[in-house]
Coordinates of C-alpha atoms and ligand atoms in Angstrom, one line a residue:
M11 CA -156.1 165.2 -113.9
N12 CA -154.9 164.6 -117.5
V13 CA -157.2 162.9 -119.8
A14 CA -155.1 159.8 -120.4
L15 CA -154.7 159.1 -116.8
H16 CA -158.4 159.6 -116.2
N17 CA -159.2 157.1 -118.9
S18 CA -156.9 154.6 -117.5
Y19 CA -158.6 155.0 -114.1
R20 CA -161.9 154.5 -115.9
D21 CA -160.6 151.3 -117.5
E22 CA -159.5 150.0 -114.1
E23 CA -162.9 150.8 -112.7
E24 CA -164.7 149.1 -115.5
K25 CA -162.4 146.0 -115.1
E26 CA -163.3 146.0 -111.4
E27 CA -167.0 146.2 -112.3
V28 CA -166.6 143.3 -114.7
N29 CA -164.8 141.3 -112.0
L30 CA -167.4 142.1 -109.5
E31 CA -170.1 141.1 -112.0
S32 CA -168.4 137.7 -112.7
R33 CA -167.9 137.2 -109.0
K34 CA -171.6 137.8 -108.4
V35 CA -172.5 135.4 -111.1
H36 CA -170.3 132.8 -109.5
M37 CA -171.8 133.5 -106.2
M38 CA -175.4 133.2 -107.4
A39 CA -174.6 129.9 -109.1
H40 CA -173.0 128.6 -105.9
F41 CA -175.8 129.8 -103.8
Q42 CA -178.4 128.0 -105.8
D43 CA -176.5 124.8 -105.3
V44 CA -176.1 125.4 -101.6
S45 CA -179.8 126.1 -101.3
K46 CA -180.7 122.9 -103.0
Q47 CA -178.2 120.7 -101.3
S48 CA -178.7 122.1 -97.8
S49 CA -182.4 121.1 -97.9
L50 CA -181.0 117.5 -98.1
H51 CA -179.2 118.2 -94.8
P52 CA -181.8 120.1 -92.9
K53 CA -181.1 121.6 -89.5
P54 CA -183.5 120.5 -86.7
A55 CA -185.3 123.8 -85.7
E56 CA -184.0 125.5 -82.6
L57 CA -181.1 123.2 -82.1
V58 CA -178.1 125.2 -80.8
S59 CA -174.5 123.9 -81.1
Q60 CA -171.2 125.4 -80.3
Y61 CA -167.7 124.9 -81.8
G62 CA -166.0 123.9 -78.6
T63 CA -162.5 122.9 -77.5
A64 CA -162.4 120.2 -80.1
G65 CA -164.9 121.3 -82.7
F66 CA -168.5 120.2 -82.6
R67 CA -169.4 117.1 -80.6
A68 CA -172.9 115.6 -80.0
N69 CA -175.0 112.6 -80.5
A70 CA -174.4 111.6 -84.1
K71 CA -178.1 112.0 -85.0
L72 CA -177.9 115.7 -84.4
L73 CA -174.9 116.3 -86.7
D74 CA -175.8 115.9 -90.4
H75 CA -176.6 119.6 -91.0
I76 CA -173.5 120.6 -89.1
M77 CA -171.3 118.3 -91.3
F78 CA -172.7 119.8 -94.5
R79 CA -172.2 123.3 -93.2
M80 CA -168.6 122.5 -92.1
G81 CA -168.0 121.4 -95.7
L82 CA -169.2 124.8 -96.8
L83 CA -167.0 126.5 -94.2
A84 CA -164.0 124.5 -95.1
A85 CA -164.4 125.5 -98.8
L86 CA -164.6 129.1 -97.7
R87 CA -161.5 128.8 -95.5
S88 CA -159.7 127.1 -98.4
K89 CA -160.6 130.0 -100.7
K90 CA -159.6 132.5 -98.1
T91 CA -156.2 130.9 -97.4
K92 CA -155.6 129.7 -100.9
A93 CA -154.6 126.4 -99.4
T94 CA -155.9 122.9 -98.6
I95 CA -158.1 122.6 -95.5
G96 CA -158.9 119.4 -93.6
V97 CA -162.1 118.2 -92.1
M98 CA -162.0 115.3 -89.7
V99 CA -165.2 113.4 -88.6
T100 CA -164.7 112.0 -85.2
A101 CA -165.7 112.3 -81.5
S102 CA -162.4 111.1 -80.3
H103 CA -162.7 109.4 -76.8
N104 CA -166.4 110.0 -76.5
P105 CA -168.9 107.2 -76.8
E106 CA -169.6 105.4 -80.1
E107 CA -173.1 107.0 -80.3
D108 CA -171.5 110.4 -80.5
N109 CA -169.7 112.0 -83.3
G110 CA -168.1 115.3 -84.1
V111 CA -166.1 117.4 -86.6
K112 CA -163.1 119.6 -86.5
L113 CA -161.4 121.7 -89.2
I114 CA -157.7 121.7 -89.9
D115 CA -155.8 124.8 -91.0
P116 CA -153.1 124.9 -93.7
M117 CA -150.1 124.0 -91.6
G118 CA -152.0 121.2 -90.0
E119 CA -153.0 123.2 -86.9
M120 CA -156.4 123.7 -85.4
L121 CA -158.8 126.1 -87.1
L122 CA -158.0 129.8 -86.5
Q123 CA -159.9 130.9 -83.4
T124 CA -161.7 133.8 -85.2
W125 CA -163.2 131.3 -87.6
E126 CA -164.6 129.2 -84.8
S127 CA -167.4 131.8 -84.4
Y128 CA -168.2 131.5 -88.1
A129 CA -168.5 127.8 -87.6
T130 CA -170.9 128.3 -84.7
Q131 CA -172.8 130.9 -86.7
L132 CA -173.2 128.6 -89.7
A133 CA -174.1 125.6 -87.6
N134 CA -176.9 127.5 -85.8
A135 CA -178.4 129.4 -88.7
E136 CA -182.0 128.2 -89.2
Q137 CA -182.6 126.6 -92.6
E138 CA -184.0 129.7 -94.3
D139 CA -181.2 131.9 -92.9
L140 CA -178.3 129.8 -94.1
L141 CA -177.5 131.8 -97.2
T142 CA -177.5 135.0 -95.3
A143 CA -175.1 133.5 -92.7
L144 CA -172.9 132.3 -95.5
K145 CA -172.9 135.7 -97.3
D146 CA -172.0 137.3 -94.0
V147 CA -168.8 135.2 -93.7
I148 CA -167.9 135.8 -97.3
E149 CA -168.3 139.6 -96.8
K150 CA -166.5 139.8 -93.5
E151 CA -163.6 137.9 -94.8
A152 CA -163.7 139.5 -98.3
I153 CA -163.6 136.0 -99.9
N154 CA -163.0 135.8 -103.6
M155 CA -165.6 133.1 -104.6
S156 CA -163.9 132.4 -107.9
Q157 CA -160.8 131.2 -106.1
E158 CA -160.7 127.4 -106.1
A159 CA -161.2 125.3 -102.9
N160 CA -159.5 122.1 -101.8
V161 CA -160.5 120.1 -98.8
F162 CA -159.2 116.8 -97.4
V163 CA -161.7 114.8 -95.5
G164 CA -161.1 111.9 -93.1
K165 CA -163.2 109.8 -90.6
D166 CA -162.9 107.5 -87.7
T167 CA -164.5 104.0 -87.4
R168 CA -167.8 105.1 -85.8
S169 CA -170.8 103.6 -87.6
S170 CA -172.2 107.1 -88.2
S171 CA -168.9 108.5 -89.7
S172 CA -169.5 107.4 -93.3
S173 CA -172.8 109.2 -93.9
L174 CA -171.5 112.2 -91.9
S175 CA -168.3 112.5 -93.9
Q176 CA -170.5 112.3 -97.0
A177 CA -172.4 115.3 -95.7
V178 CA -169.1 117.2 -95.4
L179 CA -168.2 116.2 -99.0
D180 CA -171.6 117.4 -100.2
G181 CA -171.0 120.8 -98.5
V182 CA -167.6 121.2 -100.2
A183 CA -169.1 120.3 -103.6
A184 CA -172.1 122.7 -103.1
L185 CA -169.6 125.6 -103.2
G186 CA -167.8 124.1 -106.2
G187 CA -164.8 122.9 -104.1
H188 CA -162.6 119.9 -104.8
S189 CA -162.2 117.3 -102.1
K190 CA -160.1 114.3 -101.4
D191 CA -161.6 111.7 -99.3
Y192 CA -159.0 109.9 -97.2
G193 CA -161.6 107.6 -95.7
L194 CA -160.5 105.9 -92.5
V195 CA -157.5 107.8 -91.0
T196 CA -156.5 108.9 -87.5
T197 CA -157.0 112.5 -86.7
P198 CA -153.3 113.2 -86.6
Q199 CA -152.8 111.5 -90.0
L200 CA -155.2 113.9 -91.6
H201 CA -153.5 116.9 -90.0
Y202 CA -150.2 115.5 -91.4
M203 CA -151.7 115.1 -94.9
V204 CA -152.9 118.8 -94.9
R205 CA -149.4 120.0 -93.9
C206 CA -147.7 117.8 -96.5
Q207 CA -150.0 119.1 -99.2
N208 CA -149.5 122.8 -98.3
T209 CA -145.7 122.5 -98.0
Q210 CA -145.5 120.9 -101.5
G211 CA -144.2 117.7 -100.0
K212 CA -141.5 119.3 -97.8
Y213 CA -143.1 117.9 -94.7
G214 CA -143.6 114.5 -96.3
E215 CA -145.8 112.8 -98.8
A216 CA -149.5 113.4 -98.4
T217 CA -150.4 109.7 -98.3
V218 CA -150.9 107.2 -95.5
E219 CA -147.9 105.2 -96.9
G220 CA -145.8 108.3 -96.9
Y221 CA -146.7 108.9 -93.3
Y222 CA -145.6 105.4 -92.3
K223 CA -142.5 105.6 -94.3
K224 CA -141.4 108.9 -92.8
L225 CA -142.1 108.0 -89.2
C226 CA -140.8 104.4 -89.3
Q227 CA -137.6 105.3 -91.2
A228 CA -136.8 107.9 -88.5
F229 CA -137.8 105.3 -85.8
I230 CA -135.4 102.7 -87.2
Q231 CA -132.6 105.2 -87.4
L232 CA -133.2 106.1 -83.8
I233 CA -133.4 102.4 -82.7
N234 CA -130.0 101.8 -84.3
N235 CA -128.6 103.8 -81.4
K236 CA -130.1 101.5 -78.8
A237 CA -128.2 101.0 -75.5
S238 CA -126.1 97.8 -75.3
N239 CA -128.1 96.6 -72.3
C240 CA -131.3 96.8 -74.2
T241 CA -132.6 93.2 -74.6
D242 CA -134.8 91.7 -77.2
D243 CA -137.7 91.5 -74.7
Q244 CA -137.7 95.2 -74.6
K245 CA -138.9 95.3 -78.2
H246 CA -142.3 94.1 -77.0
L247 CA -145.2 96.5 -76.5
S248 CA -148.9 95.8 -75.9
V249 CA -151.2 98.4 -77.5
D250 CA -154.9 99.0 -76.6
G251 CA -156.4 100.4 -79.7
A252 CA -159.6 101.5 -78.0
N253 CA -161.5 99.5 -80.6
G254 CA -161.0 102.4 -82.9
I255 CA -159.1 103.7 -85.9
G256 CA -155.7 103.6 -84.2
A257 CA -155.8 99.8 -84.0
L258 CA -156.4 99.6 -87.8
K259 CA -153.6 102.0 -88.5
V260 CA -151.0 100.3 -86.2
H261 CA -151.8 97.1 -87.9
E262 CA -151.3 98.7 -91.3
M263 CA -147.9 100.2 -90.2
E264 CA -146.5 97.0 -88.7
S265 CA -144.5 95.9 -91.7
H266 CA -142.7 99.2 -91.8
L267 CA -141.3 98.6 -88.4
K268 CA -139.0 95.8 -89.6
K269 CA -139.5 93.8 -86.3
E270 CA -137.7 96.5 -84.4
L271 CA -140.9 97.0 -82.4
L272 CA -143.1 93.9 -81.7
I273 CA -146.6 95.0 -81.0
S274 CA -149.4 92.9 -79.5
L275 CA -152.6 94.6 -80.5
F276 CA -155.7 94.4 -78.2
N277 CA -159.1 96.0 -78.5
D278 CA -158.6 96.1 -82.3
G279 CA -162.3 96.7 -83.0
S280 CA -163.0 93.1 -84.0
K281 CA -165.4 92.6 -81.2
G282 CA -165.5 95.3 -78.4
K283 CA -167.2 98.6 -78.6
L284 CA -165.3 101.8 -79.3
N285 CA -163.8 103.5 -76.2
H286 CA -165.9 101.2 -74.0
Q287 CA -164.0 100.2 -70.9
C288 CA -160.8 100.8 -72.8
G289 CA -158.8 103.5 -74.5
A290 CA -156.6 106.3 -73.1
D291 CA -159.4 108.3 -71.5
F292 CA -160.8 105.4 -69.6
V293 CA -157.4 104.4 -68.4
K294 CA -156.5 107.9 -67.3
V295 CA -159.7 108.8 -65.6
Q296 CA -160.4 105.4 -64.0
Q297 CA -156.7 104.9 -63.2
K298 CA -156.9 101.2 -64.1
P299 CA -156.0 99.0 -67.0
P300 CA -158.4 98.7 -70.0
T301 CA -160.5 95.5 -70.3
G302 CA -159.5 93.2 -73.1
I303 CA -155.8 93.4 -72.6
E304 CA -153.4 90.8 -71.3
I305 CA -150.1 91.9 -70.0
N306 CA -147.6 90.2 -67.7
P307 CA -146.5 92.1 -64.6
G308 CA -143.8 94.6 -65.3
E309 CA -144.5 94.7 -69.0
R310 CA -145.2 97.9 -71.0
G311 CA -148.7 98.6 -72.3
C312 CA -150.2 101.7 -73.8
S313 CA -153.7 102.9 -74.8
F314 CA -154.8 105.1 -77.6
D315 CA -158.0 107.0 -77.7
G316 CA -160.8 106.7 -80.3
D317 CA -159.1 108.8 -83.0
A318 CA -155.5 108.1 -81.9
D319 CA -154.4 111.6 -80.9
R320 CA -153.8 110.6 -77.3
I321 CA -151.7 107.9 -75.7
V322 CA -150.9 106.9 -72.1
Y323 CA -148.5 104.1 -70.9
Y324 CA -148.8 101.8 -67.9
Y325 CA -147.7 98.6 -66.2
T326 CA -148.8 96.5 -63.3
D327 CA -146.1 95.6 -60.7
S328 CA -145.6 92.2 -59.1
D329 CA -147.9 93.2 -56.3
G330 CA -150.7 93.8 -58.8
R331 CA -150.5 97.6 -58.4
F332 CA -151.3 99.6 -61.5
H333 CA -148.9 102.3 -62.5
L334 CA -150.0 105.0 -65.0
L335 CA -147.6 107.0 -67.0
D336 CA -149.7 109.8 -68.4
G337 CA -149.0 112.9 -70.6
D338 CA -146.9 114.5 -67.8
K339 CA -144.6 111.5 -67.6
I340 CA -144.4 111.4 -71.3
A341 CA -143.5 115.1 -71.5
T342 CA -140.9 114.6 -68.8
L343 CA -139.3 111.6 -70.6
I344 CA -139.2 113.4 -74.0
S345 CA -137.9 116.7 -72.6
T346 CA -135.2 115.0 -70.6
F347 CA -134.1 113.2 -73.7
L348 CA -134.0 116.3 -75.8
K349 CA -132.2 118.3 -73.1
E350 CA -129.5 115.7 -72.9
L351 CA -129.1 115.7 -76.7
L352 CA -128.9 119.5 -76.8
T353 CA -126.1 119.4 -74.2
Q354 CA -124.2 116.6 -76.1
A355 CA -124.6 118.6 -79.3
S356 CA -123.6 121.9 -77.6
L357 CA -126.6 123.5 -79.2
D358 CA -128.0 126.6 -77.5
L359 CA -131.7 126.1 -78.0
K360 CA -134.3 127.1 -75.5
I361 CA -136.6 124.2 -74.6
A362 CA -139.8 124.5 -72.6
V363 CA -142.6 122.2 -71.4
V364 CA -146.2 123.4 -71.8
Q365 CA -148.8 122.0 -69.5
T366 CA -152.4 122.7 -68.3
A367 CA -153.8 122.9 -64.7
Y368 CA -154.4 119.1 -64.9
A369 CA -150.7 118.4 -64.9
N370 CA -149.7 116.6 -61.8
G371 CA -148.1 118.9 -59.3
S372 CA -145.1 116.5 -58.9
S373 CA -144.4 116.7 -62.6
T374 CA -144.3 120.5 -62.6
H375 CA -142.1 120.4 -59.5
Y376 CA -139.7 117.9 -61.1
L377 CA -139.5 119.8 -64.4
E378 CA -138.8 123.1 -62.8
N379 CA -136.6 122.1 -59.9
T380 CA -134.7 119.0 -61.0
M381 CA -134.6 119.4 -64.7
K382 CA -134.6 123.1 -64.7
V383 CA -136.7 123.6 -67.8
T384 CA -139.1 126.4 -68.3
V385 CA -142.7 125.3 -67.6
V386 CA -145.7 127.2 -69.0
C387 CA -149.3 126.6 -67.9
T388 CA -152.1 127.3 -70.4
K389 CA -155.9 126.8 -70.5
T390 CA -157.2 123.4 -71.4
G391 CA -157.4 122.6 -75.1
V392 CA -154.7 121.7 -77.5
K393 CA -154.7 125.0 -79.4
H394 CA -153.7 126.9 -76.3
L395 CA -150.8 124.5 -75.6
H396 CA -149.8 124.5 -79.2
H397 CA -149.6 128.3 -79.4
A398 CA -147.6 128.5 -76.2
A399 CA -145.1 125.9 -77.4
Q400 CA -144.5 127.9 -80.6
E401 CA -142.9 130.6 -78.6
F402 CA -139.8 128.5 -78.0
D403 CA -137.0 126.9 -80.0
I404 CA -138.3 123.5 -78.8
G405 CA -141.7 123.4 -77.2
V406 CA -142.8 120.1 -75.6
Y407 CA -146.5 120.2 -74.9
F408 CA -148.7 117.5 -73.3
E409 CA -152.1 117.5 -71.6
A410 CA -152.1 115.1 -68.7
N411 CA -154.6 113.0 -70.6
G412 CA -151.9 112.1 -73.1
H413 CA -152.5 114.5 -76.0
G414 CA -149.3 116.2 -77.0
T415 CA -146.3 116.6 -79.3
V416 CA -143.1 118.6 -79.7
L417 CA -142.7 121.7 -81.9
F418 CA -139.3 122.7 -83.3
S419 CA -138.9 126.3 -84.6
E420 CA -137.6 126.6 -88.2
A421 CA -134.4 128.1 -86.8
A422 CA -134.0 125.1 -84.4
E423 CA -134.4 122.6 -87.2
E424 CA -131.9 124.5 -89.3
K425 CA -129.3 124.6 -86.6
I426 CA -129.7 120.9 -86.0
Q427 CA -129.4 120.1 -89.7
Q428 CA -126.3 122.3 -90.1
L429 CA -124.6 120.5 -87.2
A430 CA -125.5 117.1 -88.5
E431 CA -124.2 117.9 -92.0
N432 CA -121.1 119.8 -91.0
P433 CA -118.1 117.6 -91.8
G434 CA -116.1 119.4 -89.0
T435 CA -118.5 118.3 -86.3
D436 CA -116.8 115.9 -83.8
D437 CA -118.3 112.4 -83.3
E438 CA -120.2 113.0 -80.1
R439 CA -121.8 116.2 -81.3
K440 CA -122.6 114.6 -84.7
R441 CA -124.3 111.6 -83.0
A442 CA -126.4 113.9 -80.9
A443 CA -127.3 116.0 -84.0
L444 CA -128.3 113.0 -86.0
L445 CA -130.4 111.7 -83.1
L446 CA -132.1 115.1 -82.9
Q447 CA -132.7 115.1 -86.6
N448 CA -134.4 111.7 -86.5
T449 CA -136.4 112.8 -83.4
V450 CA -137.7 115.7 -85.5
N451 CA -138.7 113.3 -88.2
V452 CA -140.5 110.8 -86.0
I453 CA -142.6 113.5 -84.5
N454 CA -145.9 114.7 -86.0
Q455 CA -145.5 118.4 -85.3
T456 CA -149.0 119.3 -86.4
V457 CA -150.9 117.8 -83.4
G458 CA -150.7 115.1 -80.7
D459 CA -150.3 111.7 -82.4
A460 CA -150.5 108.4 -80.5
I461 CA -148.6 106.5 -83.2
S462 CA -145.8 109.0 -83.5
D463 CA -145.6 109.5 -79.7
M464 CA -145.5 105.8 -79.2
L465 CA -142.6 105.4 -81.7
L466 CA -140.7 108.3 -80.0
I467 CA -141.2 106.9 -76.5
E468 CA -140.2 103.4 -77.6
A469 CA -137.0 104.8 -79.2
I470 CA -136.1 106.9 -76.2
L471 CA -136.5 103.9 -73.8
A472 CA -134.3 101.7 -76.1
I473 CA -131.7 104.4 -76.6
K474 CA -131.5 105.1 -72.9
G475 CA -131.8 101.4 -72.0
M476 CA -134.5 102.4 -69.7
T477 CA -137.3 100.1 -68.4
I478 CA -140.8 101.5 -67.8
Q479 CA -140.2 101.2 -64.1
Q480 CA -137.2 103.4 -64.3
W481 CA -139.1 105.9 -66.4
D482 CA -141.9 105.8 -63.8
A483 CA -139.4 106.4 -61.0
M484 CA -138.3 109.8 -62.4
Y485 CA -140.9 111.3 -60.0
T486 CA -143.8 110.1 -58.0
D487 CA -147.3 111.4 -59.0
L488 CA -149.4 113.0 -56.3
P489 CA -152.6 111.0 -55.9
N490 CA -155.3 112.8 -58.0
R491 CA -158.9 112.5 -58.8
Q492 CA -161.1 113.9 -61.6
L493 CA -164.9 114.2 -61.1
K494 CA -167.8 115.7 -63.0
V495 CA -170.8 117.6 -61.7
K496 CA -174.0 118.3 -63.6
V497 CA -175.3 121.8 -63.3
S498 CA -178.1 123.6 -65.0
D499 CA -175.8 126.0 -66.9
R500 CA -172.1 125.3 -66.8
R501 CA -171.4 128.8 -68.1
V502 CA -172.0 130.3 -64.6
I503 CA -168.5 129.2 -63.9
D504 CA -165.9 131.6 -65.1
T505 CA -162.2 131.1 -64.5
T506 CA -158.9 132.9 -64.6
D507 CA -155.2 132.2 -64.2
A508 CA -155.1 129.4 -66.8
E509 CA -158.3 128.0 -65.3
R510 CA -156.8 127.5 -61.9
R511 CA -159.1 129.9 -60.1
A512 CA -162.9 130.5 -60.4
V513 CA -164.0 134.1 -60.5
S514 CA -167.7 133.2 -60.6
P515 CA -170.1 132.2 -59.1
A516 CA -169.5 134.3 -56.0
G517 CA -168.1 132.4 -53.1
L518 CA -167.0 129.3 -55.0
Q519 CA -163.2 130.0 -55.1
E520 CA -163.3 130.9 -51.4
A521 CA -165.0 127.6 -50.6
I522 CA -162.4 125.7 -52.7
D523 CA -159.5 127.6 -50.9
S524 CA -160.7 126.7 -47.5
L525 CA -161.3 123.0 -48.4
V526 CA -157.8 122.8 -50.0
K527 CA -156.3 124.2 -46.7
K528 CA -157.5 121.1 -44.9
Y529 CA -155.1 118.7 -46.7
K530 CA -151.4 118.4 -47.2
Q531 CA -149.9 119.2 -50.6
A532 CA -153.4 119.8 -51.9
R533 CA -154.6 121.6 -55.0
S534 CA -158.0 121.7 -56.6
F535 CA -159.8 123.6 -59.3
V536 CA -163.0 123.5 -61.3
R537 CA -163.9 124.5 -64.9
P538 CA -166.7 124.0 -67.3
S539 CA -165.9 121.3 -69.8
G540 CA -165.6 122.4 -73.4
T541 CA -166.7 119.1 -74.8
E542 CA -169.4 117.8 -72.4
D543 CA -172.3 119.4 -70.5
V544 CA -170.6 119.1 -67.1
V545 CA -168.3 121.0 -64.7
R546 CA -165.0 119.2 -64.2
V547 CA -163.5 119.0 -60.7
Y548 CA -159.8 118.2 -60.2
A549 CA -158.1 117.5 -56.9
E550 CA -154.7 116.3 -55.8
A551 CA -153.2 115.8 -52.4
E552 CA -150.7 113.8 -50.4
A553 CA -152.7 110.6 -50.1
Q554 CA -155.5 109.0 -52.2
E555 CA -158.0 109.1 -49.4
S556 CA -157.6 112.8 -48.8
T557 CA -157.6 113.5 -52.5
D558 CA -160.9 111.7 -52.9
A559 CA -162.4 113.5 -49.9
L560 CA -161.2 116.8 -51.3
A561 CA -162.6 116.1 -54.8
H562 CA -165.9 115.1 -53.3
E563 CA -166.1 118.2 -51.1
V564 CA -165.3 120.5 -54.0
S565 CA -167.9 118.7 -56.1
L566 CA -170.4 119.5 -53.4
A567 CA -169.4 123.1 -53.3
V568 CA -169.9 123.3 -57.1
Y569 CA -173.3 121.5 -56.8
R570 CA -174.5 124.0 -54.1
L571 CA -173.0 127.2 -55.5
A572 CA -173.2 126.7 -59.2
G573 CA -176.8 125.2 -59.6
G574 CA -176.2 121.5 -59.4
V575 CA -178.9 119.2 -60.9
G576 CA -179.9 115.7 -60.1
D577 CA -178.7 113.9 -56.9
E578 CA -176.0 115.5 -54.7
P579 CA -172.5 114.1 -55.4
K580 CA -171.8 111.1 -53.2
P581 CA -168.6 110.4 -51.3
L582 CA -166.2 108.1 -53.2
H583 CA -165.7 105.7 -50.3
Ligands
NG1_622 P1 -162.9 119.3 -71.7 O1 -164.1 118.5 -71.9 O2 -163.0 120.8 -72.1 O3 -162.3 119.1 -70.3 C1 -161.4 117.4 -72.9 C2 -160.0 117.3 -72.2 C3 -159.1 118.3 -72.9 C4 -159.1 118.1 -74.4 C5 -160.5 118.1 -75.0 C6 -160.5 117.7 -76.4 C7 -159.5 116.8 -69.9 C8 -159.6 117.2 -68.5 N1 -160.1 117.6 -70.8 O4 -161.8 118.8 -72.7 O5 -157.8 118.2 -72.3 O6 -158.3 117.0 -74.8 O7 -161.3 117.1 -74.2 O8 -160.5 116.4 -76.7 O9 -158.8 115.8 -70.2
ZN623 ZN1 -158.7 112.1 -79.5

């Protein structure tokens, strides 16, 4: 090696050493802070938590240390991705006493799966092991600690959310990160802010006002195309805000709607308890209207969940019968609308609907056989649906519980835009292209969003001149039932085939198979919940009575074969 070259290598090595030295100094300074601050957010010894389907969720009293540590992790994730990361403090549809936290990745998606294990690792490190756990993540991910960190923080209306979100902010600060506290926002609003920030405003303005402006402008444009038979009465919608953040935000948004949508807001948090006897989860699982809402027969109502990332619709007919239009019906309405527009625009884009095993069998049958769209089934949990939807030009994904959105590939958005802007496009194609463009803009593509979904649904109904009864009549749901069974360790249940079959414990799937055979059009499956300490049982069949009987019999099989605790499940009737 010649001398000059050798010297330049040495220079490089020395620089590296200097760099390493300064990084170490940085790290030591940070660690002293972390050490000091973390003692103010101590972990109860031996408590074990797991970053589940929707982040951490538990009784709010057990979460302070986790919040602080998720602040640390968000700062690390931000340094690693050189982008803004979000942290949302909420326990969604769970009771007011609970709380939770989830991290949001740069494009507004859920945290990368490989980082979920770091989250669990940090949350479970005993107080004296926290620095070691932190260093471990830094080393594994080769994080440059001198890189700056930016974190957006938001919270729901739970009484515990203020101090818990402060703990997150403390965590970010302990690693020298910058944070922006959005205060009270819906979960999907925070996802939106993160995406806006990291796309330098291309997705929109990273403010709550910017969010209302973008969505409502698109909504008004869509509504301008309403069918001639659409009456003024049809502008009216009753919203159950679950006594949570969604109610506050709908109220805030109202002036942007220019009276094109007239909302009566119920369960706005002024008296009732969060998610108690109301909200999307209550309505879906109980299959009845929320308390605290007054709607005339035949009129549309909808319920949000506690952090406004889920929505379900419903009405009561003149015989007093309750009709639920869940995530499956919403996916069907939206995908039908999009498919019609694609045909009118003569755009060759592949559209698919992504569901989970909880999707009503009728919906899957209708989508595949009548609408002839591709249907994909994934495991429960939005991240699985989101990823599957990304595989298509247009991916409509919804969980039956009402969590869902639509994803457009970059290429699809470009094609739509080109067509809309091309002066040579004929009128019919142009109209369809403009409708598609505004549909893209009304949708929050980062995550399921009750407010955005509501605006899209309302626009579709108006454009198609469709009543909720006509929407409901697209297909008839099979009667279905969801139950929970307590077992000593829900992990004994292992599933396959997008959770539709149990591989353990031995004999359980065989037992389910033979029970299902007893009933017509029946289907049933069980899986351990990712958010509650229970096993969930789902059943559907030709009639409600047989569905309830099947759900009960399968619950008994779970209780007996998977280590049930407490009283044996009782029949529903
Ligand atoms: P678990 O508890 O894993 O079933 C529930 C919902 C999911 C998802 C998560 C996150 C059902 C049956 N399960 O998960 O779809 O929304 O909560 O909120 O609705
Ligand atoms: Zn939610």
